[in-house]
C-alpha cells in the first residue's frame, strides 16, 4: 500500500461497500455477503481481495454477466453432498445458503461435500474455511478461475490461479488456516502492482512471447506461472478436475470462453469438503487434537510462523484503529457510488 493509507471505522467500510453494491443493483443478500468478504480481507490487510474488488463487482454487473438478484437453490437430498446452484449470481451468498447443511451433514456422517455451481467468483477462500473451522470442522476448499496460467513447461494459459484453502479447528482464538493460489501469485497482486506502476518479481509471469517479465502490464497480457514448477502445475490440474468436471461445472478455459471477452469475474464452480474430527476420533479426540497442537508448537518454538499468522496479527492491530484503505481507492469508490446514485 502507498503512503496515502488512512483508517476508517469498520462500520463505515461495510456501509460504503453495501451502499455501492445496492446502488449497482445487487440484492441485499448479495450486497451483505460480498461486503462481509471484502471488508474482512481489507481488515486483515489482504488488499488483493479487499475493497478494490468492489470495482470489479460493479463492472461485472454493469456488463450484464452476473445476475445481481440471483437466488441460490440448495439441494441437500444426497446423504453426504450439498449442491448449491448459484444461478449465475456471486458465489458468496450461495456459500452462506449451503453452509448450514454442509455443517449438519459433516457432523452427522463425519465427512460431507458442498458443490457450488454456476457462480461468479472473485473472493478469497480463507474466510470460508475459517468459518467452517470455527464450527469445529476440518475444511478444504478449491476453485478454478479464468485460464490465465501456463502449465509448467508451457507458454500459453490453460489453468486458472486455482486457489486451495485448508482450515483446522483449534482451542485457541484462531484456527490453523492457509489459502494460496497455485499460481506463483494471485491475479489481484499483479493487478495491484500494475495500478501502482510497480514491477513484479521474476517468476510470477511471462509476456505474450513467452519471455520472463517484471512488467505487470505485459504479465496481464501474457501468462502467469505456477508456483513450484511442475508441482504447482499438477495441483492446479487437480483443482481443475475436482472443482470442474467432478461437480459438472466449467474448467478455467471454459470459463474464459464463457466470458467472451467481457473481462469480468470468472464463472465456474467451487468444491468444499468438511470433516468432523469428533466422528473420526470419538473418545480419542482430545488426545489426537493435542498431538496437532504439539506440531504447531514445534513450528512456532523455533521462530517459524504459522500460515495466517500475519493476517491474525493485522486483525488484532486494526481492532482499535479501523480498516486501512488507500485514500485514492476510497475516493474512487465514493465517486463510483455518487455516479450510481
Short mmCIF file of C-alpha atoms in Angstrom, two decimals:
data_model
loop_
_atom_site.label_atom_id
_atom_site.label_comp_id
_atom_site.label_asym_id
_atom_site.label_seq_id
_atom_site.Cartn_x
_atom_site.Cartn_y
_atom_site.Cartn_z
CA UNK A 1 0.00 0.00 0.00
CA UNK A 2 1.20 3.52 -0.72
CA UNK A 3 1.70 6.41 1.66
CA UNK A 4 -1.87 7.73 1.28
CA UNK A 5 -3.09 4.98 3.63
CA UNK A 6 -5.79 6.04 6.07
CA UNK A 7 -8.06 4.31 8.56
CA UNK A 8 -11.84 4.29 8.61
CA UNK A 9 -14.22 2.59 11.06
CA UNK A 10 -15.16 -0.97 10.12
CA UNK A 11 -18.84 0.01 10.14
CA UNK A 12 -18.13 2.80 7.63
CA UNK A 13 -16.28 0.40 5.33
CA UNK A 14 -19.18 -2.06 5.49
CA UNK A 15 -21.74 0.69 4.85
CA UNK A 16 -19.80 2.03 1.87
CA UNK A 17 -19.47 -1.45 0.38
CA UNK A 18 -23.14 -2.33 0.89
CA UNK A 19 -24.37 1.02 -0.42
CA UNK A 20 -22.20 0.74 -3.52
CA UNK A 21 -23.36 -2.80 -4.26
CA UNK A 22 -27.02 -1.95 -3.68
CA UNK A 23 -26.67 1.08 -5.95
CA UNK A 24 -25.20 -1.20 -8.63
CA UNK A 25 -28.37 -3.31 -8.47
CA UNK A 26 -27.37 -6.24 -6.27
CA UNK A 27 -29.90 -7.67 -3.85
CA UNK A 28 -29.49 -7.04 -0.15
CA UNK A 29 -28.37 -10.63 0.45
CA UNK A 30 -25.64 -10.45 -2.18
CA UNK A 31 -24.53 -6.98 -1.05
CA UNK A 32 -24.15 -8.05 2.57
CA UNK A 33 -22.31 -11.29 1.71
CA UNK A 34 -19.86 -9.55 -0.62
CA UNK A 35 -19.29 -6.65 1.78
CA UNK A 36 -18.52 -9.08 4.60
CA UNK A 37 -15.85 -10.79 2.49
CA UNK A 38 -14.07 -7.72 1.10
CA UNK A 39 -14.14 -5.81 4.39
CA UNK A 40 -12.74 -8.84 6.24
CA UNK A 41 -9.89 -9.06 3.72
CA UNK A 42 -9.21 -5.32 3.99
CA UNK A 43 -9.21 -5.52 7.79
CA UNK A 44 -6.67 -8.35 7.66
CA UNK A 45 -4.54 -6.33 5.19
CA UNK A 46 -5.18 -8.83 2.37
CA UNK A 47 -5.56 -5.95 -0.05
CA UNK A 48 -5.64 -8.09 -3.19
CA UNK A 49 -9.07 -9.39 -2.11
CA UNK A 50 -10.19 -6.28 -0.25
CA UNK A 51 -12.25 -3.20 -1.09
CA UNK A 52 -10.78 -2.66 -4.55
CA UNK A 53 -12.61 -5.83 -5.61
CA UNK A 54 -15.83 -3.79 -5.41
CA UNK A 55 -14.78 -2.07 -8.63
CA UNK A 56 -14.77 -5.41 -10.44
CA UNK A 57 -18.07 -6.46 -8.83
CA UNK A 58 -19.81 -3.37 -10.16
CA UNK A 59 -18.19 -3.76 -13.59
CA UNK A 60 -19.40 -7.38 -13.79
CA UNK A 61 -22.96 -6.29 -13.01
CA UNK A 62 -22.81 -3.39 -15.48
CA UNK A 63 -21.73 -5.72 -18.28
CA UNK A 64 -24.75 -7.92 -17.68
CA UNK A 65 -22.82 -11.08 -16.93
CA UNK A 66 -23.88 -11.71 -13.34
CA UNK A 67 -27.48 -11.88 -12.13
CA UNK A 68 -27.38 -9.32 -9.30
CA UNK A 69 -30.56 -10.66 -7.72
CA UNK A 70 -29.99 -14.39 -8.26
CA UNK A 71 -31.46 -16.59 -5.51
CA UNK A 72 -29.31 -19.67 -4.79
CA UNK A 73 -31.11 -23.02 -4.68
CA UNK A 74 -29.94 -25.68 -2.23
CA UNK A 75 -30.31 -29.42 -2.86
CA UNK A 76 -29.41 -31.45 0.23
CA UNK A 77 -31.12 -34.67 -0.85
CA UNK A 78 -27.91 -36.75 -1.16
CA UNK A 79 -26.58 -38.21 2.13
CA UNK A 80 -23.13 -36.57 2.11
CA UNK A 81 -23.41 -33.91 -0.58
CA UNK A 82 -24.90 -30.43 -0.66
CA UNK A 83 -25.47 -28.98 -4.11
CA UNK A 84 -25.97 -25.23 -4.37
CA UNK A 85 -26.87 -23.67 -7.69
CA UNK A 86 -25.86 -20.01 -7.56
CA UNK A 87 -27.97 -19.42 -10.67
CA UNK A 88 -25.27 -17.18 -12.14
CA UNK A 89 -25.04 -14.92 -9.12
CA UNK A 90 -21.97 -14.29 -6.98
CA UNK A 91 -20.65 -17.27 -5.02
CA UNK A 92 -20.66 -15.79 -1.53
CA UNK A 93 -24.41 -15.83 -0.95
CA UNK A 94 -24.56 -19.38 -2.34
CA UNK A 95 -21.87 -20.43 0.17
CA UNK A 96 -23.80 -18.91 3.06
CA UNK A 97 -27.05 -20.57 2.00
CA UNK A 98 -25.48 -24.04 1.76
CA UNK A 99 -23.20 -23.84 4.80
CA UNK A 100 -25.70 -24.94 7.48
CA UNK A 101 -26.49 -28.12 5.54
CA UNK A 102 -22.77 -28.82 4.96
CA UNK A 103 -22.03 -28.49 8.69
CA UNK A 104 -25.02 -30.64 9.64
CA UNK A 105 -24.11 -33.43 7.21
CA UNK A 106 -20.42 -33.45 8.20
CA UNK A 107 -21.35 -33.53 11.89
CA UNK A 108 -23.67 -36.47 11.29
CA UNK A 109 -21.64 -38.51 8.79
CA UNK A 110 -18.07 -37.43 9.57
CA UNK A 111 -17.46 -36.07 6.07
CA UNK A 112 -19.52 -34.07 3.58
CA UNK A 113 -19.00 -32.04 0.42
CA UNK A 114 -20.62 -28.91 -0.93
CA UNK A 115 -20.60 -28.19 -4.66
CA UNK A 116 -21.44 -24.64 -5.69
CA UNK A 117 -22.35 -24.39 -9.37
CA UNK A 118 -22.88 -21.56 -11.86
CA UNK A 119 -21.30 -18.90 -9.66
CA UNK A 120 -19.27 -15.79 -10.35
CA UNK A 121 -16.25 -15.91 -8.05
CA UNK A 122 -13.67 -13.29 -7.06
CA UNK A 123 -13.17 -13.75 -3.33
CA UNK A 124 -10.52 -15.30 -1.12
CA UNK A 125 -11.26 -18.79 0.21
CA UNK A 126 -9.82 -18.31 3.70
CA UNK A 127 -12.97 -16.68 5.14
CA UNK A 128 -14.91 -19.79 4.13
CA UNK A 129 -12.58 -22.41 5.61
CA UNK A 130 -12.06 -20.22 8.68
CA UNK A 131 -15.80 -20.13 9.30
CA UNK A 132 -16.07 -23.91 8.89
CA UNK A 133 -13.09 -24.50 11.21
CA UNK A 134 -14.64 -22.20 13.81
CA UNK A 135 -17.60 -24.61 13.76
CA UNK A 136 -15.19 -27.37 14.85
CA UNK A 137 -14.68 -28.98 11.44
CA UNK A 138 -11.67 -29.54 9.19
CA UNK A 139 -12.22 -27.80 5.85
CA UNK A 140 -10.79 -27.89 2.34
CA UNK A 141 -11.96 -25.57 -0.47
CA UNK A 142 -10.87 -25.18 -4.08
CA UNK A 143 -11.97 -23.42 -7.23
CA UNK A 144 -10.72 -22.70 -10.78
CA UNK A 145 -10.89 -19.21 -12.34
CA UNK A 146 -10.12 -17.91 -15.85
CA UNK A 147 -7.30 -19.52 -17.88
CA UNK A 148 -4.57 -17.03 -17.06
CA UNK A 149 -1.83 -19.51 -16.05
CA UNK A 150 0.51 -21.54 -18.24
CA UNK A 151 1.30 -25.15 -17.23
CA UNK A 152 4.88 -25.94 -16.27
CA UNK A 153 6.96 -26.07 -19.44
CA UNK A 154 4.28 -24.27 -21.48
CA UNK A 155 3.79 -20.72 -22.70
CA UNK A 156 0.02 -20.47 -23.18
CA UNK A 157 -2.62 -20.20 -20.45
CA UNK A 158 -4.57 -23.34 -19.54
CA UNK A 159 -5.16 -23.14 -15.80
CA UNK A 160 -6.70 -20.55 -13.57
CA UNK A 161 -4.98 -19.18 -10.49
CA UNK A 162 -6.81 -22.13 -8.88
CA UNK A 163 -6.65 -21.40 -5.16
CA UNK A 164 -6.86 -24.06 -2.48
CA UNK A 165 -7.58 -23.39 1.19
CA UNK A 166 -7.49 -25.50 4.35
CA UNK A 167 -8.81 -24.93 7.85
CA UNK A 168 -8.11 -26.87 11.07
CA UNK A 169 -10.04 -26.15 14.29
CA UNK A 170 -8.11 -25.20 17.40
CA UNK A 171 -8.99 -24.49 21.01
CA UNK A 172 -7.30 -21.08 20.85
CA UNK A 173 -8.63 -17.86 19.35
CA UNK A 174 -7.88 -18.71 15.72
CA UNK A 175 -7.94 -21.89 13.61
CA UNK A 176 -4.99 -23.03 11.51
CA UNK A 177 -5.74 -21.72 8.02
CA UNK A 178 -3.92 -21.43 4.74
CA UNK A 179 -5.17 -20.13 1.41
CA UNK A 180 -2.97 -19.79 -1.63
CA UNK A 181 -3.19 -19.73 -5.39
CA UNK A 182 -1.43 -22.50 -7.25
CA UNK A 183 -0.11 -19.73 -9.50
CA UNK A 184 3.07 -18.02 -8.31
CA UNK A 185 0.97 -15.04 -7.22
CA UNK A 186 -2.68 -14.09 -7.07
CA UNK A 187 -4.06 -12.30 -10.13
CA UNK A 188 -5.06 -9.46 -7.84
CA UNK A 189 -1.46 -8.99 -6.68
CA UNK A 190 -0.32 -8.42 -10.26
CA UNK A 191 -3.20 -6.01 -10.83
CA UNK A 192 -2.27 -4.04 -7.69
CA UNK A 193 1.33 -3.80 -8.96
CA UNK A 194 0.03 -2.59 -12.32
CA UNK A 195 -2.18 0.04 -10.71
CA UNK A 196 0.75 1.25 -8.60
CA UNK A 197 3.20 1.23 -11.53
CA UNK A 198 5.46 -1.23 -9.70
CA UNK A 199 7.44 -4.13 -11.23
CA UNK A 200 6.51 -7.69 -10.30
CA UNK A 201 9.12 -10.26 -9.18
CA UNK A 202 10.65 -12.55 -11.75
CA UNK A 203 8.93 -15.92 -11.81
CA UNK A 204 5.41 -14.57 -11.50
CA UNK A 205 4.62 -14.37 -15.20
CA UNK A 206 5.77 -14.36 -18.82
CA UNK A 207 4.89 -11.94 -21.59
CA UNK A 208 2.87 -12.78 -24.70
CA UNK A 209 6.04 -14.10 -26.39
CA UNK A 210 6.75 -16.49 -23.52
CA UNK A 211 9.64 -14.46 -22.07
CA UNK A 212 10.13 -13.77 -18.37
CA UNK A 213 8.86 -10.32 -17.42
CA UNK A 214 8.74 -7.97 -14.45
CA UNK A 215 6.27 -5.66 -16.23
CA UNK A 216 2.83 -6.10 -14.66
CA UNK A 217 1.04 -4.91 -17.81
CA UNK A 218 2.93 -7.37 -20.02
CA UNK A 219 2.22 -10.09 -17.45
CA UNK A 220 -1.52 -9.42 -17.71
CA UNK A 221 -1.22 -9.70 -21.50
CA UNK A 222 0.88 -12.90 -21.37
CA UNK A 223 0.54 -15.75 -18.91
CA UNK A 224 1.01 -16.23 -15.20
CA UNK A 225 3.20 -19.07 -13.91
CA UNK A 226 2.50 -21.82 -11.39
CA UNK A 227 4.40 -21.89 -8.10
CA UNK A 228 6.97 -24.63 -7.70
CA UNK A 229 7.09 -25.52 -11.38
CA UNK A 230 5.61 -28.96 -12.10
CA UNK A 231 4.34 -29.38 -8.53
CA UNK A 232 2.11 -26.32 -8.66
CA UNK A 233 1.09 -27.30 -12.18
CA UNK A 234 -0.08 -30.74 -11.03
CA UNK A 235 -2.00 -29.27 -8.10
CA UNK A 236 -3.64 -26.79 -10.45
CA UNK A 237 -4.72 -29.62 -12.75
CA UNK A 238 -6.19 -31.47 -9.76
CA UNK A 239 -8.25 -28.43 -8.80
CA UNK A 240 -9.48 -28.03 -12.38
CA UNK A 241 -10.74 -31.63 -12.26
CA UNK A 242 -12.23 -31.66 -8.77
CA UNK A 243 -13.93 -28.27 -8.97
CA UNK A 244 -14.78 -28.61 -12.68
CA UNK A 245 -15.81 -31.91 -14.31
CA UNK A 246 -16.35 -33.69 -10.96
CA UNK A 247 -19.10 -31.25 -10.00
CA UNK A 248 -20.38 -30.73 -13.57
CA UNK A 249 -19.00 -27.22 -13.91
CA UNK A 250 -16.56 -25.32 -16.11
CA UNK A 251 -12.79 -25.54 -16.28
CA UNK A 252 -10.81 -22.29 -16.33
CA UNK A 253 -10.50 -22.41 -20.12
CA UNK A 254 -14.25 -22.95 -20.47
CA UNK A 255 -14.90 -20.09 -18.06
CA UNK A 256 -12.69 -17.82 -20.15
CA UNK A 257 -14.61 -18.81 -23.28
CA UNK A 258 -17.91 -18.18 -21.47
CA UNK A 259 -16.65 -14.69 -20.56
CA UNK A 260 -16.37 -13.99 -24.31
CA UNK A 261 -14.06 -11.01 -23.90
CA UNK A 262 -16.15 -9.17 -21.28
CA UNK A 263 -13.22 -9.25 -18.85
CA UNK A 264 -15.36 -9.79 -15.76
CA UNK A 265 -15.18 -12.14 -12.78
CA UNK A 266 -14.83 -15.85 -13.68
CA UNK A 267 -17.95 -18.01 -13.76
CA UNK A 268 -17.42 -21.63 -12.66
CA UNK A 269 -17.89 -23.90 -9.65
CA UNK A 270 -16.40 -24.43 -6.20
CA UNK A 271 -15.89 -27.59 -4.15
CA UNK A 272 -15.77 -27.52 -0.35
CA UNK A 273 -15.09 -30.53 1.88
CA UNK A 274 -15.84 -30.65 5.60
CA UNK A 275 -14.66 -33.35 8.04
CA UNK A 276 -15.68 -33.70 11.67
CA UNK A 277 -12.82 -34.84 13.95
CA UNK A 278 -15.36 -35.83 16.62
CA UNK A 279 -16.74 -38.51 14.29
CA UNK A 280 -13.31 -39.64 13.11
CA UNK A 281 -11.73 -39.78 16.57
CA UNK A 282 -14.56 -40.45 19.01
CA UNK A 283 -13.25 -40.72 22.54
CA UNK A 284 -9.68 -40.20 21.37
CA UNK A 285 -10.39 -36.73 20.01
CA UNK A 286 -8.79 -34.77 22.85
CA UNK A 287 -5.58 -36.80 22.66
CA UNK A 288 -5.16 -36.55 18.90
CA UNK A 289 -6.10 -32.88 18.65
CA UNK A 290 -3.45 -32.28 21.32
CA UNK A 291 -0.92 -34.03 19.07
CA UNK A 292 -1.78 -31.48 16.38
CA UNK A 293 -1.10 -28.71 18.89
CA UNK A 294 2.29 -30.30 19.67
CA UNK A 295 3.15 -29.97 15.98
CA UNK A 296 2.08 -26.32 15.89
CA UNK A 297 4.20 -25.65 18.99
CA UNK A 298 7.23 -27.33 17.38
CA UNK A 299 6.85 -24.93 14.45
CA UNK A 300 6.45 -21.71 16.42
CA UNK A 301 9.02 -22.61 19.12
CA UNK A 302 11.83 -22.25 16.58
CA UNK A 303 10.62 -18.87 15.36
CA UNK A 304 8.75 -20.11 12.32
CA UNK A 305 5.36 -18.60 11.53
CA UNK A 306 2.11 -20.46 11.06
CA UNK A 307 0.06 -19.65 7.95
CA UNK A 308 -2.41 -16.79 8.51
CA UNK A 309 -0.42 -15.51 11.50
CA UNK A 310 0.27 -12.27 9.62
CA UNK A 311 -3.46 -11.89 8.95
CA UNK A 312 -4.38 -12.53 12.55
CA UNK A 313 -1.78 -10.03 13.73
CA UNK A 314 -3.14 -7.43 11.30
CA UNK A 315 -6.67 -8.14 12.55
CA UNK A 316 -5.64 -7.55 16.16
CA UNK A 317 -3.60 -4.47 15.21
CA UNK A 318 -6.51 -2.89 13.37
CA UNK A 319 -9.10 -3.78 16.01
CA UNK A 320 -8.85 -0.39 17.67
CA UNK A 321 -7.90 1.86 14.79
CA UNK A 322 -10.17 0.81 11.96
CA UNK A 323 -9.81 -0.50 8.42
CA UNK A 324 -6.69 0.58 6.45
CA UNK A 325 -7.61 1.93 3.00
CA UNK A 326 -5.75 3.92 0.37
CA UNK A 327 -7.22 7.41 0.21
CA UNK A 328 -7.15 7.24 -3.59
CA UNK A 329 -9.14 3.97 -3.58
CA UNK A 330 -11.59 5.39 -1.06
CA UNK A 331 -12.21 8.40 -3.28
CA UNK A 332 -12.62 6.14 -6.31
CA UNK A 333 -15.25 4.06 -4.52
CA UNK A 334 -17.11 7.15 -3.28
CA UNK A 335 -17.07 8.65 -6.77
CA UNK A 336 -18.47 5.40 -8.20
CA UNK A 337 -21.23 5.42 -5.58
CA UNK A 338 -22.09 9.02 -6.43
CA UNK A 339 -22.26 8.15 -10.13
CA UNK A 340 -24.69 5.31 -9.42
CA UNK A 341 -26.96 7.30 -7.09
#
